[in-house]
mmCIF file of C-alpha atoms in Angstrom:
data_model
loop_
_atom_site.group_PDB
_atom_site.id
_atom_site.type_symbol
_atom_site.label_atom_id
_atom_site.label_comp_id
_atom_site.label_asym_id
_atom_site.label_seq_id
_atom_site.Cartn_x
_atom_site.Cartn_y
_atom_site.Cartn_z
ATOM 1 C CA UNK A 1 27.544 -11.031 -35.911
ATOM 2 C CA UNK A 2 24.816 -9.988 -33.357
ATOM 3 C CA UNK A 3 24.670 -13.517 -31.843
ATOM 4 C CA UNK A 4 28.485 -13.436 -31.367
ATOM 5 C CA UNK A 5 28.300 -10.044 -29.595
ATOM 6 C CA UNK A 6 25.458 -11.351 -27.375
ATOM 7 C CA UNK A 7 27.280 -14.530 -26.542
ATOM 8 C CA UNK A 8 30.457 -12.503 -25.743
ATOM 9 C CA UNK A 9 28.516 -10.059 -23.527
ATOM 10 C CA UNK A 10 26.838 -12.951 -21.666
ATOM 11 C CA UNK A 11 30.233 -14.615 -21.068
ATOM 12 C CA UNK A 12 31.656 -11.296 -19.780
ATOM 13 C CA UNK A 13 28.582 -10.697 -17.648
ATOM 14 C CA UNK A 14 28.703 -14.133 -16.082
ATOM 15 C CA UNK A 15 32.449 -13.921 -15.408
ATOM 16 C CA UNK A 16 32.261 -10.513 -13.769
ATOM 17 C CA UNK A 17 29.161 -11.744 -11.766
ATOM 18 C CA UNK A 18 31.065 -14.752 -10.560
ATOM 19 C CA UNK A 19 34.130 -12.602 -9.685
ATOM 20 C CA UNK A 20 32.040 -10.251 -7.446
ATOM 21 C CA UNK A 21 29.615 -12.942 -6.040
ATOM 22 C CA UNK A 22 32.710 -15.020 -5.407
ATOM 23 C CA UNK A 23 34.009 -12.596 -2.782
ATOM 24 C CA UNK A 24 32.315 -15.183 -0.470
ATOM 25 C CA UNK A 25 29.514 -14.939 2.133
ATOM 26 C CA UNK A 26 31.466 -12.992 4.807
ATOM 27 C CA UNK A 27 29.438 -11.675 7.579
ATOM 28 C CA UNK A 28 30.707 -8.072 7.603
ATOM 29 C CA UNK A 29 30.535 -7.780 3.814
ATOM 30 C CA UNK A 30 27.165 -9.284 3.514
ATOM 31 C CA UNK A 31 25.726 -7.118 6.360
ATOM 32 C CA UNK A 32 27.300 -4.006 4.889
ATOM 33 C CA UNK A 33 26.104 -4.689 1.385
ATOM 34 C CA UNK A 34 22.628 -5.505 2.640
ATOM 35 C CA UNK A 35 22.404 -2.070 4.315
ATOM 36 C CA UNK A 36 23.841 -0.269 1.303
ATOM 37 C CA UNK A 37 21.400 -2.012 -0.926
ATOM 38 C CA UNK A 38 18.527 -1.313 1.547
ATOM 39 C CA UNK A 39 19.480 2.354 1.451
ATOM 40 C CA UNK A 40 18.383 2.551 -2.163
ATOM 41 C CA UNK A 41 14.968 1.058 -1.553
ATOM 42 C CA UNK A 42 13.401 4.435 -1.669
ATOM 43 C CA UNK A 43 12.223 4.992 1.895
ATOM 44 C CA UNK A 44 14.749 7.748 2.582
ATOM 45 C CA UNK A 45 14.194 9.721 -0.714
ATOM 46 C CA UNK A 46 10.962 11.593 0.624
ATOM 47 C CA UNK A 47 12.737 12.404 3.896
ATOM 48 C CA UNK A 48 15.762 13.584 1.811
ATOM 49 C CA UNK A 49 13.381 15.768 -0.213
ATOM 50 C CA UNK A 50 11.845 17.213 2.945
ATOM 51 C CA UNK A 51 15.331 17.970 4.317
ATOM 52 C CA UNK A 52 16.204 19.745 1.108
ATOM 53 C CA UNK A 53 13.006 21.784 1.239
ATOM 54 C CA UNK A 54 13.722 22.905 4.787
ATOM 55 C CA UNK A 55 17.473 23.450 4.664
ATOM 56 C CA UNK A 56 18.042 25.208 1.305
ATOM 57 C CA UNK A 57 16.797 28.320 -0.607
ATOM 58 C CA UNK A 58 13.322 28.038 -1.931
ATOM 59 C CA UNK A 59 14.607 28.357 -5.545
ATOM 60 C CA UNK A 60 16.998 25.454 -5.144
ATOM 61 C CA UNK A 61 14.646 23.211 -3.085
ATOM 62 C CA UNK A 62 11.667 23.825 -5.362
ATOM 63 C CA UNK A 63 13.684 22.889 -8.490
ATOM 64 C CA UNK A 64 15.166 19.853 -6.802
ATOM 65 C CA UNK A 65 11.793 18.638 -5.778
ATOM 66 C CA UNK A 66 9.970 19.231 -8.928
ATOM 67 C CA UNK A 67 12.750 17.472 -10.873
ATOM 68 C CA UNK A 68 12.494 14.454 -8.449
ATOM 69 C CA UNK A 69 8.670 14.484 -8.798
ATOM 70 C CA UNK A 70 9.030 14.233 -12.544
ATOM 71 C CA UNK A 71 12.033 11.892 -12.716
ATOM 72 C CA UNK A 72 11.039 9.244 -10.138
ATOM 73 C CA UNK A 73 7.578 8.249 -11.673
ATOM 74 C CA UNK A 74 9.311 8.304 -15.218
ATOM 75 C CA UNK A 75 12.074 6.011 -13.886
ATOM 76 C CA UNK A 76 9.586 3.642 -12.349
ATOM 77 C CA UNK A 77 7.450 3.510 -15.558
ATOM 78 C CA UNK A 78 10.488 2.725 -17.763
ATOM 79 C CA UNK A 79 11.880 0.389 -15.162
ATOM 80 C CA UNK A 80 8.637 -1.699 -15.118
ATOM 81 C CA UNK A 81 8.372 -1.669 -18.990
ATOM 82 C CA UNK A 82 11.997 -2.927 -19.335
ATOM 83 C CA UNK A 83 11.573 -5.522 -16.645
ATOM 84 C CA UNK A 84 8.444 -6.968 -18.200
ATOM 85 C CA UNK A 85 9.599 -6.880 -21.759
ATOM 86 C CA UNK A 86 13.082 -8.342 -21.135
ATOM 87 C CA UNK A 87 12.043 -11.033 -18.464
ATOM 88 C CA UNK A 88 15.698 -11.847 -17.795
ATOM 89 C CA UNK A 89 16.058 -14.533 -15.068
ATOM 90 C CA UNK A 90 18.054 -13.662 -11.970
ATOM 91 C CA UNK A 91 21.473 -15.133 -11.526
ATOM 92 C CA UNK A 92 20.232 -17.702 -9.041
ATOM 93 C CA UNK A 93 17.964 -19.085 -11.857
ATOM 94 C CA UNK A 94 20.649 -19.104 -14.507
ATOM 95 C CA UNK A 95 23.877 -20.035 -12.811
ATOM 96 C CA UNK A 96 24.488 -23.298 -11.006
ATOM 97 C CA UNK A 97 25.350 -23.067 -7.274
ATOM 98 C CA UNK A 98 24.216 -19.352 -6.965
ATOM 99 C CA UNK A 99 21.794 -18.572 -4.307
ATOM 100 C CA UNK A 100 20.837 -15.046 -3.461
ATOM 101 C CA UNK A 101 21.914 -13.514 -0.274
ATOM 102 C CA UNK A 102 18.893 -11.245 -0.072
ATOM 103 C CA UNK A 103 15.395 -11.960 -1.212
ATOM 104 C CA UNK A 104 14.783 -10.262 -4.580
ATOM 105 C CA UNK A 105 11.861 -7.880 -4.801
ATOM 106 C CA UNK A 106 10.487 -9.503 -7.942
ATOM 107 C CA UNK A 107 11.075 -12.264 -10.483
ATOM 108 C CA UNK A 108 13.209 -10.671 -13.106
ATOM 109 C CA UNK A 109 16.676 -9.220 -13.141
ATOM 110 C CA UNK A 110 17.023 -6.603 -15.888
ATOM 111 C CA UNK A 111 17.380 -3.635 -15.039
ATOM 112 C CA UNK A 112 18.259 -3.162 -11.454
ATOM 113 C CA UNK A 113 15.754 -0.903 -9.892
ATOM 114 C CA UNK A 114 17.817 -0.205 -6.729
ATOM 115 C CA UNK A 115 20.639 0.877 -8.962
ATOM 116 C CA UNK A 116 18.368 3.047 -11.168
ATOM 117 C CA UNK A 117 17.005 4.908 -8.118
ATOM 118 C CA UNK A 118 20.337 5.328 -6.570
ATOM 119 C CA UNK A 119 21.844 6.920 -9.754
ATOM 120 C CA UNK A 120 18.703 8.940 -10.287
ATOM 121 C CA UNK A 121 19.083 10.464 -6.783
ATOM 122 C CA UNK A 122 22.835 10.850 -7.346
ATOM 123 C CA UNK A 123 22.297 12.807 -10.519
ATOM 124 C CA UNK A 124 19.698 15.045 -8.955
ATOM 125 C CA UNK A 125 21.932 15.758 -5.848
ATOM 126 C CA UNK A 126 24.987 16.473 -7.756
ATOM 127 C CA UNK A 127 23.122 18.719 -10.114
ATOM 128 C CA UNK A 128 21.727 20.939 -7.380
ATOM 129 C CA UNK A 129 24.517 20.436 -4.937
ATOM 130 C CA UNK A 130 27.840 19.774 -6.837
ATOM 131 C CA UNK A 131 29.796 19.302 -3.660
ATOM 132 C CA UNK A 132 28.073 15.973 -3.168
ATOM 133 C CA UNK A 133 29.334 14.550 -6.517
ATOM 134 C CA UNK A 134 31.962 12.187 -5.087
ATOM 135 C CA UNK A 135 30.119 10.864 -2.069
ATOM 136 C CA UNK A 136 26.896 10.219 -3.935
ATOM 137 C CA UNK A 137 28.696 8.546 -6.875
ATOM 138 C CA UNK A 138 30.519 6.257 -4.455
ATOM 139 C CA UNK A 139 27.178 5.427 -2.739
ATOM 140 C CA UNK A 140 25.289 4.798 -5.965
ATOM 141 C CA UNK A 141 28.200 2.631 -7.414
ATOM 142 C CA UNK A 142 28.323 0.660 -4.199
ATOM 143 C CA UNK A 143 24.539 0.087 -4.417
ATOM 144 C CA UNK A 144 25.172 -1.464 -7.789
ATOM 145 C CA UNK A 145 28.052 -3.636 -6.685
ATOM 146 C CA UNK A 146 26.016 -4.751 -3.637
ATOM 147 C CA UNK A 147 23.171 -5.845 -5.915
ATOM 148 C CA UNK A 148 25.632 -8.220 -7.786
ATOM 149 C CA UNK A 149 27.346 -9.384 -4.561
ATOM 150 C CA UNK A 150 23.948 -10.236 -3.081
ATOM 151 C CA UNK A 151 23.227 -12.343 -6.116
ATOM 152 C CA UNK A 152 20.216 -10.758 -7.377
ATOM 153 C CA UNK A 153 21.597 -9.001 -10.514
ATOM 154 C CA UNK A 154 24.163 -9.412 -13.330
ATOM 155 C CA UNK A 155 26.702 -6.445 -13.873
ATOM 156 C CA UNK A 156 24.754 -5.496 -17.110
ATOM 157 C CA UNK A 157 21.510 -5.202 -15.058
ATOM 158 C CA UNK A 158 23.286 -2.761 -12.869
ATOM 159 C CA UNK A 159 24.790 -0.893 -15.796
ATOM 160 C CA UNK A 160 21.374 -0.599 -17.411
ATOM 161 C CA UNK A 161 19.888 0.650 -14.061
ATOM 162 C CA UNK A 162 22.611 3.261 -13.733
ATOM 163 C CA UNK A 163 21.930 4.535 -17.267
ATOM 164 C CA UNK A 164 18.151 4.522 -16.666
ATOM 165 C CA UNK A 165 18.519 6.478 -13.434
ATOM 166 C CA UNK A 166 20.910 9.143 -14.946
ATOM 167 C CA UNK A 167 18.734 9.377 -18.001
ATOM 168 C CA UNK A 168 15.454 9.977 -16.068
ATOM 169 C CA UNK A 169 17.052 12.414 -13.688
ATOM 170 C CA UNK A 170 18.377 14.445 -16.557
ATOM 171 C CA UNK A 171 14.942 14.525 -18.137
ATOM 172 C CA UNK A 172 13.458 15.674 -14.843
ATOM 173 C CA UNK A 173 16.187 18.433 -14.513
ATOM 174 C CA UNK A 174 15.759 19.541 -18.129
ATOM 175 C CA UNK A 175 12.093 19.992 -17.884
ATOM 176 C CA UNK A 176 12.124 21.900 -14.585
ATOM 177 C CA UNK A 177 15.460 23.958 -14.708
#
């Protein structure tokens, strides 16, 4: 029963990966998805935190920053533990004729760290600034799609990253607020 479920999930994962990756190597799409993916690398997160600190009330900015300072290290710890315990090959290793469109940051695929960070930031921002819910959800979701399109993750890697990001952000918020 479990083996059937795993096989079915793997087939679905590969099918959906091929569908998204199969959009083709179009210059505008590739460049756009590279930029969107890069936006989740983490280099902007400290700047965003500094902006929140300067632009908003001390009560809101302090809670936001403390939640982020708790959530991000927790997310990175769980991400590395999952990555090293699962050791799932990237699509370019497991699917014939797939070559990544951007160099992966490490060897293994599960979970997507870019997606985890994006959904963590999305969850923090929407908790403290609800007006940002739709744009940040669109951004974080597009980061996940970009990681699949760029050939470095399967859809379930992205789903696991999203869950990880939301979970760790909620923990950070719960402890601070």
